[in-house]
């Protein structure tokens, strides 16, 4: 039995105003399962390339899908006597591609592409369609808009403007001032939240109460994310809030990704992926947004800073993970002179610093304060710890890379921002990144079964430093169109 592909292409019949599914395969005699027929018109199917980052660590993950090409000369007419492709619309409709042994039931085959038709190019005897992933679902607004009906929904001039939004836990959130609501000065911090631990005015603490607040007091409505202050607002001094957007135990980078991707409709998260990443990176993180921000932009903000990836896999499920090679990792296969196509290997640095140079040290920025206070915005009797926190946007923890003095004279410190919130985890993370050493990316073509992205492999190359086996993370994989090989990008462990 041979390997075949089955394409289910959803299209819109302009004559009948109805959905149809056209089915194609490259098998010479077509393919039939019961009453369902796949026609032998497939010339080339889209190839799914998955990239957990770009040319440097911390760059966003992406999907790369090739073209779908089918012959059109021998197709029957569809409903309403429609001709393919003249009487059909394609853009935005699903394209599903399965791969498996001939004779296998389609439901038992592996889904290799679950995408959308982006555009089509009719040729004389064939139709070429550009296929994209479903990431456009994440280009919608992150947060709902104010209704402008008063109260927590703001005055009429706020109608249509997005609410603030956040993940994890963040100190020093400014929020949106809504004016007087029920006679109390009010701020909206999120559509909803877990808690507001503290309130500050000019660096001086407010007292949290559950009833009606008096001067110097505030209360919070977790269901609406509304905080309200009693008495007269102190002119000239900014108010800020220490906000738990999510409850304890749900503030990791994994939980933040989960919360954000679920803002898009019909999101399915791969089972176990959240728990696995949360166990690997258990520290609390926090980030907040205001204004016109999309779900994708919010995801990029936190994942690139945390050196983790997220993407929708071939089955259309959201997956996530860490980039680096964990200690004690076990390789699933070996890339060596028997499997690597001769002359295909290219080496590069993955550091995001100038020219890809390994830095002299990592200055890890953590504990971001969203509302930085100038000296004039701090009351004279302000809490000293709060004054220090609110006076700078970031805290920094350094960690030096280990190499002999004079060995790398061009090395410079590299500032890397993170969404981490506490000093201990930041010190651990700074040391972890410094231990990366000279980050080595290897691009190569290897024969054999396709190794999934994110896998750990063992690699041996006839290059200095790689002649003995090294573990590596598969950052990118693009199967070759005719099978039997794939192009990879590996992050080789030092």
CSV table of C-alpha atoms in Angstrom, one decimal:
chain,number,residue,atom,x,y,z
A,1,UNK,CA,0.0,0.0,0.0
A,2,UNK,CA,1.1,3.6,-0.7
A,3,UNK,CA,0.9,6.8,1.1
A,4,UNK,CA,-1.9,9.1,-0.2
A,5,UNK,CA,-3.4,12.5,0.6
A,6,UNK,CA,-7.1,13.2,0.8
A,7,UNK,CA,-8.2,16.8,0.3
A,8,UNK,CA,-11.6,18.0,1.5
A,9,UNK,CA,-12.1,21.5,0.1
A,10,UNK,CA,-15.2,23.5,1.1
A,11,UNK,CA,-16.4,25.9,-1.5
A,12,UNK,CA,-19.4,28.2,-2.1
A,13,UNK,CA,-21.7,27.5,-5.1
A,14,UNK,CA,-22.7,30.9,-6.4
A,15,UNK,CA,-25.7,29.5,-8.4
A,16,UNK,CA,-27.3,27.6,-5.6
A,17,UNK,CA,-26.1,29.8,-2.7
A,18,UNK,CA,-25.0,26.6,-0.8
A,19,UNK,CA,-21.9,25.0,0.6
A,20,UNK,CA,-20.3,22.1,-1.3
A,21,UNK,CA,-17.3,19.9,-0.5
A,22,UNK,CA,-14.9,19.0,-3.3
A,23,UNK,CA,-12.7,16.0,-2.7
A,24,UNK,CA,-9.4,15.3,-4.4
A,25,UNK,CA,-6.5,12.8,-4.1
A,26,UNK,CA,-3.3,12.2,-6.1
A,27,UNK,CA,-4.1,8.5,-6.3
A,28,UNK,CA,-4.3,7.6,-10.0
A,29,UNK,CA,-7.6,5.9,-9.8
A,30,UNK,CA,-9.1,8.2,-7.2
A,31,UNK,CA,-10.2,6.9,-3.8
A,32,UNK,CA,-13.6,5.8,-2.5
A,33,UNK,CA,-14.9,5.1,1.0
A,34,UNK,CA,-18.5,4.0,1.0
A,35,UNK,CA,-20.4,6.5,-1.1
A,36,UNK,CA,-17.7,9.2,-0.8
A,37,UNK,CA,-15.4,9.7,-3.8
A,38,UNK,CA,-12.1,11.6,-3.9
A,39,UNK,CA,-11.3,12.5,-7.5
A,40,UNK,CA,-7.8,11.9,-9.0
A,41,UNK,CA,-7.3,15.6,-9.7
A,42,UNK,CA,-4.8,16.6,-7.0
A,43,UNK,CA,-1.5,17.8,-8.5
A,44,UNK,CA,0.1,19.1,-5.2
A,45,UNK,CA,-1.2,19.6,-1.7
A,46,UNK,CA,-0.3,22.3,0.8
A,47,UNK,CA,2.7,21.5,2.9
A,48,UNK,CA,2.5,22.6,6.5
A,49,UNK,CA,5.7,24.2,7.8
A,50,UNK,CA,5.8,25.0,11.5
A,51,UNK,CA,8.3,27.5,13.0
A,52,UNK,CA,8.5,27.9,16.8
A,53,UNK,CA,10.5,31.1,16.3
A,54,UNK,CA,12.2,33.0,13.6
A,55,UNK,CA,15.9,33.8,13.1
A,56,UNK,CA,16.4,34.7,16.8
A,57,UNK,CA,15.1,33.4,20.1
A,58,UNK,CA,12.1,35.3,21.3
A,59,UNK,CA,10.7,35.9,17.8
A,60,UNK,CA,7.1,34.8,17.2
A,61,UNK,CA,6.1,31.3,16.1
A,62,UNK,CA,4.6,31.1,12.6
A,63,UNK,CA,3.0,28.6,10.2
A,64,UNK,CA,3.9,28.3,6.6
A,65,UNK,CA,1.5,26.7,4.2
A,66,UNK,CA,2.2,26.0,0.5
A,67,UNK,CA,-0.2,25.9,-2.4
A,68,UNK,CA,-3.0,23.5,-3.3
A,69,UNK,CA,-3.1,22.7,-7.0
A,70,UNK,CA,-5.9,20.7,-8.7
A,71,UNK,CA,-6.7,19.9,-12.3
A,72,UNK,CA,-10.1,21.3,-13.4
A,73,UNK,CA,-10.5,19.9,-16.9
A,74,UNK,CA,-12.5,16.7,-16.1
A,75,UNK,CA,-14.6,17.8,-13.1
A,76,UNK,CA,-18.4,17.2,-13.3
A,77,UNK,CA,-20.8,20.1,-12.9
A,78,UNK,CA,-22.0,20.9,-9.5
A,79,UNK,CA,-25.4,21.9,-8.1
A,80,UNK,CA,-27.4,24.3,-10.4
A,81,UNK,CA,-25.2,23.1,-13.3
A,82,UNK,CA,-22.3,25.1,-11.8
A,83,UNK,CA,-18.9,24.9,-13.5
A,84,UNK,CA,-15.7,24.5,-11.4
A,85,UNK,CA,-14.1,27.0,-10.8
A,86,UNK,CA,-16.1,29.6,-12.7
A,87,UNK,CA,-19.3,29.5,-10.6
A,88,UNK,CA,-17.7,29.1,-7.1
A,89,UNK,CA,-16.2,31.3,-4.4
A,90,UNK,CA,-13.3,30.0,-2.3
A,91,UNK,CA,-11.8,32.6,-0.1
A,92,UNK,CA,-12.1,32.0,3.7
A,93,UNK,CA,-13.5,28.5,3.3
A,94,UNK,CA,-11.8,25.4,5.1
A,95,UNK,CA,-9.3,23.1,3.5
A,96,UNK,CA,-8.6,19.8,5.3
A,97,UNK,CA,-5.8,17.5,4.2
A,98,UNK,CA,-5.4,14.0,5.5
A,99,UNK,CA,-2.4,11.7,5.0
A,100,UNK,CA,-2.3,7.9,5.4
A,101,UNK,CA,-2.0,4.5,3.8
A,102,UNK,CA,-4.3,3.7,0.9
A,103,UNK,CA,-7.1,1.5,2.1
A,104,UNK,CA,-7.3,3.3,5.4
A,105,UNK,CA,-10.5,5.0,6.5
A,106,UNK,CA,-10.2,8.8,6.2
A,107,UNK,CA,-11.1,9.2,9.9
A,108,UNK,CA,-8.1,7.1,10.9
A,109,UNK,CA,-5.7,9.2,8.7
A,110,UNK,CA,-3.5,11.9,10.2
A,111,UNK,CA,-4.6,15.5,9.6
A,112,UNK,CA,-1.7,17.3,8.1
A,113,UNK,CA,-3.4,20.6,7.2
A,114,UNK,CA,-6.4,22.2,8.7
A,115,UNK,CA,-6.5,25.7,7.1
A,116,UNK,CA,-8.4,28.2,5.0
A,117,UNK,CA,-8.3,29.1,1.4
A,118,UNK,CA,-6.7,32.5,1.2
A,119,UNK,CA,-6.9,33.2,-2.6
A,120,UNK,CA,-7.1,31.3,-5.8
A,121,UNK,CA,-5.4,31.7,-9.2
A,122,UNK,CA,-7.2,30.1,-12.1
A,123,UNK,CA,-4.9,28.7,-14.8
A,124,UNK,CA,-5.8,27.1,-18.1
A,125,UNK,CA,-6.1,23.5,-16.8
A,126,UNK,CA,-5.7,23.8,-13.1
A,127,UNK,CA,-6.6,25.9,-10.1
A,128,UNK,CA,-3.9,27.0,-7.6
A,129,UNK,CA,-5.1,28.0,-4.2
A,130,UNK,CA,-3.0,29.7,-1.5
A,131,UNK,CA,-3.7,28.1,1.9
A,132,UNK,CA,-3.3,29.9,5.2
A,133,UNK,CA,-3.7,28.8,8.8
A,134,UNK,CA,-6.5,30.0,11.0
A,135,UNK,CA,-4.5,32.6,12.8
A,136,UNK,CA,-6.7,35.4,11.5
A,137,UNK,CA,-9.1,34.4,14.3
A,138,UNK,CA,-6.6,36.0,16.7
A,139,UNK,CA,-6.5,39.3,14.9
A,140,UNK,CA,-9.7,40.4,16.6
A,141,UNK,CA,-9.9,42.8,19.5
A,142,UNK,CA,-8.5,41.4,22.8
A,143,UNK,CA,-11.1,43.1,25.0
A,144,UNK,CA,-14.8,43.9,24.7
A,145,UNK,CA,-15.8,47.5,24.2
A,146,UNK,CA,-17.5,49.9,26.6
A,147,UNK,CA,-21.3,50.1,26.1
A,148,UNK,CA,-21.3,53.8,27.1
A,149,UNK,CA,-24.5,53.3,29.1
A,150,UNK,CA,-23.1,54.6,32.4
A,151,UNK,CA,-21.8,53.0,35.5
A,152,UNK,CA,-19.1,50.4,34.9
A,153,UNK,CA,-19.8,50.7,31.1
A,154,UNK,CA,-18.6,54.3,31.2
A,155,UNK,CA,-20.2,57.5,29.8
A,156,UNK,CA,-21.5,57.8,26.3
A,157,UNK,CA,-18.2,59.1,24.9
A,158,UNK,CA,-16.5,55.8,25.8
A,159,UNK,CA,-18.9,53.7,23.8
A,160,UNK,CA,-16.9,51.4,21.4
A,161,UNK,CA,-13.6,51.9,23.1
A,162,UNK,CA,-11.9,48.7,24.4
A,163,UNK,CA,-11.8,47.9,28.1
A,164,UNK,CA,-8.4,47.4,29.8
A,165,UNK,CA,-7.3,43.7,30.0
A,166,UNK,CA,-4.7,41.8,31.9
A,167,UNK,CA,-3.3,38.4,32.8
A,168,UNK,CA,-1.6,37.1,35.9
A,169,UNK,CA,-0.8,39.7,38.6
A,170,UNK,CA,0.5,43.2,38.1
A,171,UNK,CA,1.3,46.0,40.5
A,172,UNK,CA,0.8,49.7,39.6
A,173,UNK,CA,-2.0,49.4,37.1
A,174,UNK,CA,-3.6,52.8,36.2
A,175,UNK,CA,-6.8,51.6,34.6
A,176,UNK,CA,-9.5,53.9,33.0
A,177,UNK,CA,-10.9,56.7,35.0
A,178,UNK,CA,-14.7,56.9,34.5
A,179,UNK,CA,-15.5,59.9,36.6
A,180,UNK,CA,-18.2,59.7,39.3
A,181,UNK,CA,-20.2,56.5,39.4
A,182,UNK,CA,-22.8,56.5,42.1
A,183,UNK,CA,-21.1,59.5,43.6
A,184,UNK,CA,-17.7,57.8,43.9
A,185,UNK,CA,-14.6,58.3,41.8
A,186,UNK,CA,-14.3,55.2,39.7
A,187,UNK,CA,-11.7,53.3,37.6
A,188,UNK,CA,-12.3,50.3,35.3
A,189,UNK,CA,-9.3,47.9,35.4
A,190,UNK,CA,-10.6,44.9,33.3
A,191,UNK,CA,-13.8,43.2,32.2
A,192,UNK,CA,-13.5,41.1,35.4
A,193,UNK,CA,-10.7,40.2,37.8
A,194,UNK,CA,-9.8,38.0,40.7
A,195,UNK,CA,-8.9,40.8,43.2
A,196,UNK,CA,-7.4,44.2,43.8
A,197,UNK,CA,-4.9,43.7,46.6
A,198,UNK,CA,-4.0,47.4,47.2
A,199,UNK,CA,-4.7,50.9,46.0
A,200,UNK,CA,-2.3,53.8,46.0
A,201,UNK,CA,-2.5,57.6,45.4
A,202,UNK,CA,0.8,59.3,44.8
A,203,UNK,CA,2.6,56.3,46.5
A,204,UNK,CA,0.4,56.5,49.7
A,205,UNK,CA,-1.7,53.5,50.5
A,206,UNK,CA,-5.5,53.4,50.4
A,207,UNK,CA,-7.5,51.2,52.7
A,208,UNK,CA,-9.6,48.4,51.2
A,209,UNK,CA,-13.1,48.1,52.5
A,210,UNK,CA,-16.2,46.0,51.5
A,211,UNK,CA,-18.8,48.7,52.2
A,212,UNK,CA,-19.1,52.3,51.0
A,213,UNK,CA,-15.6,53.8,51.0
A,214,UNK,CA,-14.8,57.0,52.9
A,215,UNK,CA,-11.9,59.3,52.3
A,216,UNK,CA,-8.7,57.3,51.8
A,217,UNK,CA,-10.6,54.1,51.2
A,218,UNK,CA,-11.5,52.0,48.2
A,219,UNK,CA,-13.7,49.1,47.3
A,220,UNK,CA,-13.6,46.7,44.3
A,221,UNK,CA,-16.2,44.8,42.3
A,222,UNK,CA,-14.4,41.7,41.0
A,223,UNK,CA,-17.2,40.9,38.5
A,224,UNK,CA,-16.8,44.1,36.6
A,225,UNK,CA,-13.3,45.1,37.4
A,226,UNK,CA,-14.5,48.4,38.9
A,227,UNK,CA,-12.7,50.1,41.8
A,228,UNK,CA,-14.1,53.1,43.6
A,229,UNK,CA,-12.6,55.6,46.0
A,230,UNK,CA,-14.5,57.5,48.7
A,231,UNK,CA,-14.2,61.3,49.4
A,232,UNK,CA,-12.6,63.8,47.0
A,233,UNK,CA,-9.9,62.6,44.5
A,234,UNK,CA,-6.5,64.1,45.3
A,235,UNK,CA,-5.7,66.3,42.3
A,236,UNK,CA,-2.2,66.1,40.9
A,237,UNK,CA,-1.5,62.6,42.3
A,238,UNK,CA,-2.1,59.5,40.2
A,239,UNK,CA,-4.0,56.5,41.5
A,240,UNK,CA,-2.7,53.0,40.8
A,241,UNK,CA,-3.8,49.5,41.7
A,242,UNK,CA,-2.2,46.2,42.5
A,243,UNK,CA,-4.3,43.8,40.5
A,244,UNK,CA,-4.7,40.0,40.5
A,245,UNK,CA,-6.3,39.4,37.1
A,246,UNK,CA,-6.2,35.7,37.8
A,247,UNK,CA,-6.3,33.6,41.0
A,248,UNK,CA,-3.2,32.0,42.6
A,249,UNK,CA,-2.3,28.9,40.7
A,250,UNK,CA,-3.4,30.3,37.4
A,251,UNK,CA,-0.8,33.0,36.8
A,252,UNK,CA,1.9,31.1,34.9
A,253,UNK,CA,2.8,31.9,31.3
A,254,UNK,CA,0.9,28.7,30.3
A,255,UNK,CA,-2.3,29.9,31.9
A,256,UNK,CA,-1.9,33.4,30.4
A,257,UNK,CA,-1.7,31.8,26.9
A,258,UNK,CA,-4.7,29.7,27.7
A,259,UNK,CA,-6.7,32.8,28.8
A,260,UNK,CA,-5.8,34.8,25.7
A,261,UNK,CA,-6.3,32.1,23.0
A,262,UNK,CA,-9.7,31.4,24.5
A,263,UNK,CA,-10.7,35.0,23.6
A,264,UNK,CA,-11.0,33.7,20.1
A,265,UNK,CA,-14.1,31.7,19.2
A,266,UNK,CA,-14.0,27.9,18.6
A,267,UNK,CA,-10.5,27.5,20.2
A,268,UNK,CA,-9.5,24.0,21.1
A,269,UNK,CA,-6.3,23.6,23.2
A,270,UNK,CA,-4.3,20.4,23.0
A,271,UNK,CA,-4.9,18.3,26.0
A,272,UNK,CA,-2.1,18.4,28.6
A,273,UNK,CA,-0.2,21.3,26.9
A,274,UNK,CA,-1.2,23.9,29.5
A,275,UNK,CA,-0.3,21.6,32.5
A,276,UNK,CA,3.0,20.6,30.9
A,277,UNK,CA,4.2,24.2,30.3
A,278,UNK,CA,3.0,25.3,33.7
A,279,UNK,CA,5.0,22.5,35.3
A,280,UNK,CA,8.1,23.6,33.4
A,281,UNK,CA,7.7,27.3,34.0
A,282,UNK,CA,5.7,27.6,37.2
A,283,UNK,CA,6.6,31.2,38.2
A,284,UNK,CA,3.9,34.0,38.3
A,285,UNK,CA,3.8,36.4,35.4
A,286,UNK,CA,1.7,39.5,34.7
A,287,UNK,CA,1.0,41.9,31.9
A,288,UNK,CA,-1.8,44.4,31.1
A,289,UNK,CA,-3.0,46.2,28.0
A,290,UNK,CA,-5.1,49.2,27.1
A,291,UNK,CA,-6.3,50.7,23.9
A,292,UNK,CA,-6.6,48.9,20.5
A,293,UNK,CA,-4.8,45.6,21.0
A,294,UNK,CA,-5.5,42.3,19.2
A,295,UNK,CA,-5.4,38.8,20.8
A,296,UNK,CA,-2.4,38.0,18.6
A,297,UNK,CA,-0.5,41.1,19.7
A,298,UNK,CA,-1.2,40.3,23.4
A,299,UNK,CA,0.1,36.7,22.9
A,300,UNK,CA,3.2,38.1,21.1
A,301,UNK,CA,3.9,40.5,24.0
A,302,UNK,CA,4.1,37.8,26.6
A,303,UNK,CA,5.3,34.7,24.8
A,304,UNK,CA,8.3,36.3,23.0
A,305,UNK,CA,9.4,37.8,26.3
A,306,UNK,CA,9.0,34.4,28.1
A,307,UNK,CA,10.8,32.5,25.3
A,308,UNK,CA,7.9,30.2,24.8
A,309,UNK,CA,5.8,29.4,21.7
A,310,UNK,CA,2.2,28.9,20.8
A,311,UNK,CA,0.6,27.9,17.5
A,312,UNK,CA,-2.3,26.0,16.1
A,313,UNK,CA,-1.1,22.6,15.0
A,314,UNK,CA,-2.1,20.6,11.9
A,315,UNK,CA,-5.3,19.4,13.6
A,316,UNK,CA,-6.3,23.0,14.4
A,317,UNK,CA,-5.6,22.7,18.1
A,318,UNK,CA,-3.5,25.2,20.1
A,319,UNK,CA,-0.2,23.9,21.3
A,320,UNK,CA,2.4,25.6,23.4
A,321,UNK,CA,5.9,24.9,24.9
A,322,UNK,CA,9.3,26.2,25.9
A,323,UNK,CA,12.0,26.7,23.3
A,324,UNK,CA,15.3,25.6,25.0
A,325,UNK,CA,16.6,22.1,25.5
A,326,UNK,CA,15.6,20.9,29.0
A,327,UNK,CA,18.2,19.1,31.2
A,328,UNK,CA,17.9,15.3,30.9
A,329,UNK,CA,15.9,15.4,27.6
A,330,UNK,CA,15.8,12.2,25.6
A,331,UNK,CA,16.3,12.3,21.9
A,332,UNK,CA,13.6,10.8,19.7
A,333,UNK,CA,16.0,10.3,16.7
A,334,UNK,CA,19.5,11.0,15.4
A,335,UNK,CA,20.6,13.3,12.6
A,336,UNK,CA,24.0,12.3,11.3
A,337,UNK,CA,25.9,11.7,8.1
A,338,UNK,CA,23.5,8.9,7.1
A,339,UNK,CA,20.4,11.1,7.3
A,340,UNK,CA,21.6,14.6,6.7
A,341,UNK,CA,21.7,15.6,3.0
A,342,UNK,CA,25.3,16.5,2.2
A,343,UNK,CA,25.9,20.2,1.9
A,344,UNK,CA,22.5,21.2,3.4
A,345,UNK,CA,23.7,22.3,6.8
A,346,UNK,CA,24.0,26.0,7.6
A,347,UNK,CA,25.0,27.4,11.0
A,348,UNK,CA,23.9,30.8,12.5
A,349,UNK,CA,23.6,32.5,15.9
A,350,UNK,CA,20.1,32.8,17.5
A,351,UNK,CA,20.9,35.6,19.9
A,352,UNK,CA,18.8,38.7,19.3
A,353,UNK,CA,21.8,41.0,20.0
A,354,UNK,CA,23.9,43.0,17.5
A,355,UNK,CA,25.0,40.8,14.7
A,356,UNK,CA,23.9,37.7,16.6
A,357,UNK,CA,26.9,38.0,19.0
A,358,UNK,CA,26.7,36.2,22.3
A,359,UNK,CA,26.3,38.9,25.0
A,360,UNK,CA,28.7,39.4,27.9
A,361,UNK,CA,25.8,39.1,30.3
A,362,UNK,CA,22.0,39.0,30.5
A,363,UNK,CA,20.3,42.0,32.2
A,364,UNK,CA,16.9,40.4,32.8
A,365,UNK,CA,14.1,43.0,33.2
A,366,UNK,CA,11.2,41.9,35.4
A,367,UNK,CA,8.5,43.4,37.6
A,368,UNK,CA,7.3,45.9,35.1
A,369,UNK,CA,5.4,48.9,36.6
A,370,UNK,CA,2.8,50.1,34.0
A,371,UNK,CA,2.3,53.5,35.6
A,372,UNK,CA,5.7,55.1,36.3
A,373,UNK,CA,5.6,58.1,38.7
A,374,UNK,CA,7.7,61.2,38.4
A,375,UNK,CA,9.0,62.8,41.5
A,376,UNK,CA,6.2,65.5,41.4
A,377,UNK,CA,3.6,62.7,41.3
A,378,UNK,CA,4.7,61.2,44.6
A,379,UNK,CA,3.3,62.5,48.0
A,380,UNK,CA,5.8,63.5,50.6
A,381,UNK,CA,4.7,60.9,53.0
A,382,UNK,CA,4.5,58.1,50.4
A,383,UNK,CA,5.6,54.6,51.3
A,384,UNK,CA,9.3,54.3,50.7
A,385,UNK,CA,9.1,50.8,49.1
A,386,UNK,CA,6.3,52.0,46.9
A,387,UNK,CA,8.1,55.1,45.9
A,388,UNK,CA,11.1,53.0,44.7
A,389,UNK,CA,8.8,50.6,42.8
A,390,UNK,CA,6.7,53.3,41.1
A,391,UNK,CA,9.7,55.4,40.2
A,392,UNK,CA,11.1,53.0,37.6
A,393,UNK,CA,9.4,50.8,34.9
A,394,UNK,CA,11.6,47.7,35.4
A,395,UNK,CA,13.7,45.9,37.9
A,396,UNK,CA,16.8,44.2,36.6
A,397,UNK,CA,18.7,41.1,37.5
A,398,UNK,CA,22.1,40.4,35.8
A,399,UNK,CA,23.7,37.1,34.9
A,400,UNK,CA,27.1,36.8,33.1
A,401,UNK,CA,27.8,34.3,30.4
A,402,UNK,CA,30.7,32.0,31.1
A,403,UNK,CA,33.7,32.4,28.7
A,404,UNK,CA,37.4,33.3,29.2
A,405,UNK,CA,38.3,37.0,29.7
A,406,UNK,CA,39.3,38.4,26.4
A,407,UNK,CA,37.8,35.5,24.3
A,408,UNK,CA,34.9,37.7,23.1
A,409,UNK,CA,36.0,41.4,23.2
A,410,UNK,CA,32.9,42.6,21.2
A,411,UNK,CA,30.4,41.1,23.7
A,412,UNK,CA,28.0,43.6,25.2
A,413,UNK,CA,25.3,43.3,27.9
A,414,UNK,CA,21.9,42.3,26.5
A,415,UNK,CA,18.7,43.6,28.1
A,416,UNK,CA,15.8,41.1,27.9
A,417,UNK,CA,12.4,41.9,29.2
A,418,UNK,CA,10.2,39.3,30.8
A,419,UNK,CA,6.7,39.3,32.3
A,420,UNK,CA,8.0,37.7,35.5
A,421,UNK,CA,6.9,39.4,38.7
A,422,UNK,CA,9.3,38.3,41.5
A,423,UNK,CA,13.0,38.6,42.2
A,424,UNK,CA,13.6,34.9,42.9
A,425,UNK,CA,12.2,33.5,39.6
A,426,UNK,CA,13.9,36.4,37.7
A,427,UNK,CA,17.3,35.4,39.1
A,428,UNK,CA,16.7,31.8,38.1
A,429,UNK,CA,15.6,32.8,34.6
A,430,UNK,CA,18.5,35.1,34.1
A,431,UNK,CA,20.9,32.3,35.1
A,432,UNK,CA,19.1,29.9,32.8
A,433,UNK,CA,19.4,32.2,29.8
A,434,UNK,CA,23.1,33.0,30.5
A,435,UNK,CA,23.7,29.2,30.5
A,436,UNK,CA,22.6,29.1,26.8
A,437,UNK,CA,26.1,30.3,25.9
A,438,UNK,CA,26.6,31.0,22.2
A,439,UNK,CA,23.1,30.0,20.8
A,440,UNK,CA,23.7,27.9,17.7
A,441,UNK,CA,20.9,27.4,15.1
A,442,UNK,CA,21.5,24.7,12.5
A,443,UNK,CA,19.4,24.6,9.3
A,444,UNK,CA,19.6,21.3,7.5
A,445,UNK,CA,17.7,18.8,5.4
A,446,UNK,CA,17.3,15.3,6.7
A,447,UNK,CA,16.0,12.1,5.2
A,448,UNK,CA,13.4,9.8,6.8
A,449,UNK,CA,10.1,10.2,8.6
A,450,UNK,CA,9.3,13.8,9.5
A,451,UNK,CA,10.2,14.7,13.1
A,452,UNK,CA,7.6,16.9,14.8
A,453,UNK,CA,8.4,20.5,15.8
A,454,UNK,CA,9.4,20.8,19.4
A,455,UNK,CA,11.0,17.3,19.5
A,456,UNK,CA,14.5,16.7,21.0
A,457,UNK,CA,16.9,15.1,18.6
A,458,UNK,CA,20.6,14.1,18.6
A,459,UNK,CA,22.7,15.7,15.9
A,460,UNK,CA,26.3,15.0,14.7
A,461,UNK,CA,27.9,17.2,12.0
A,462,UNK,CA,31.3,17.4,10.5
A,463,UNK,CA,31.8,20.9,12.0
A,464,UNK,CA,33.9,22.1,14.9
A,465,UNK,CA,32.0,21.5,18.1
A,466,UNK,CA,29.5,19.2,16.5
A,467,UNK,CA,31.6,16.2,15.7
A,468,UNK,CA,30.5,14.6,19.0
A,469,UNK,CA,26.7,14.1,19.4
A,470,UNK,CA,24.7,17.1,20.8
A,471,UNK,CA,21.1,17.4,21.8
A,472,UNK,CA,19.0,19.9,19.9
A,473,UNK,CA,15.4,21.2,19.9
A,474,UNK,CA,13.5,21.1,16.6
A,475,UNK,CA,12.5,24.7,16.1
A,476,UNK,CA,11.2,24.5,12.5
A,477,UNK,CA,10.1,21.6,10.3
A,478,UNK,CA,9.0,21.9,6.7
A,479,UNK,CA,8.3,18.5,5.0
A,480,UNK,CA,9.5,18.2,1.4
A,481,UNK,CA,6.6,18.0,-1.1
A,482,UNK,CA,7.4,14.5,-2.3
A,483,UNK,CA,8.0,13.0,1.1
A,484,UNK,CA,11.0,11.2,2.5
A,485,UNK,CA,12.7,14.3,3.8
A,486,UNK,CA,12.2,17.6,5.6
A,487,UNK,CA,14.0,20.9,6.2
A,488,UNK,CA,14.7,21.6,9.8
A,489,UNK,CA,16.0,24.4,12.1
A,490,UNK,CA,17.6,23.0,15.2
A,491,UNK,CA,18.7,24.8,18.4
A,492,UNK,CA,21.8,22.9,19.5
A,493,UNK,CA,22.4,22.6,23.2
A,494,UNK,CA,25.8,23.8,24.4
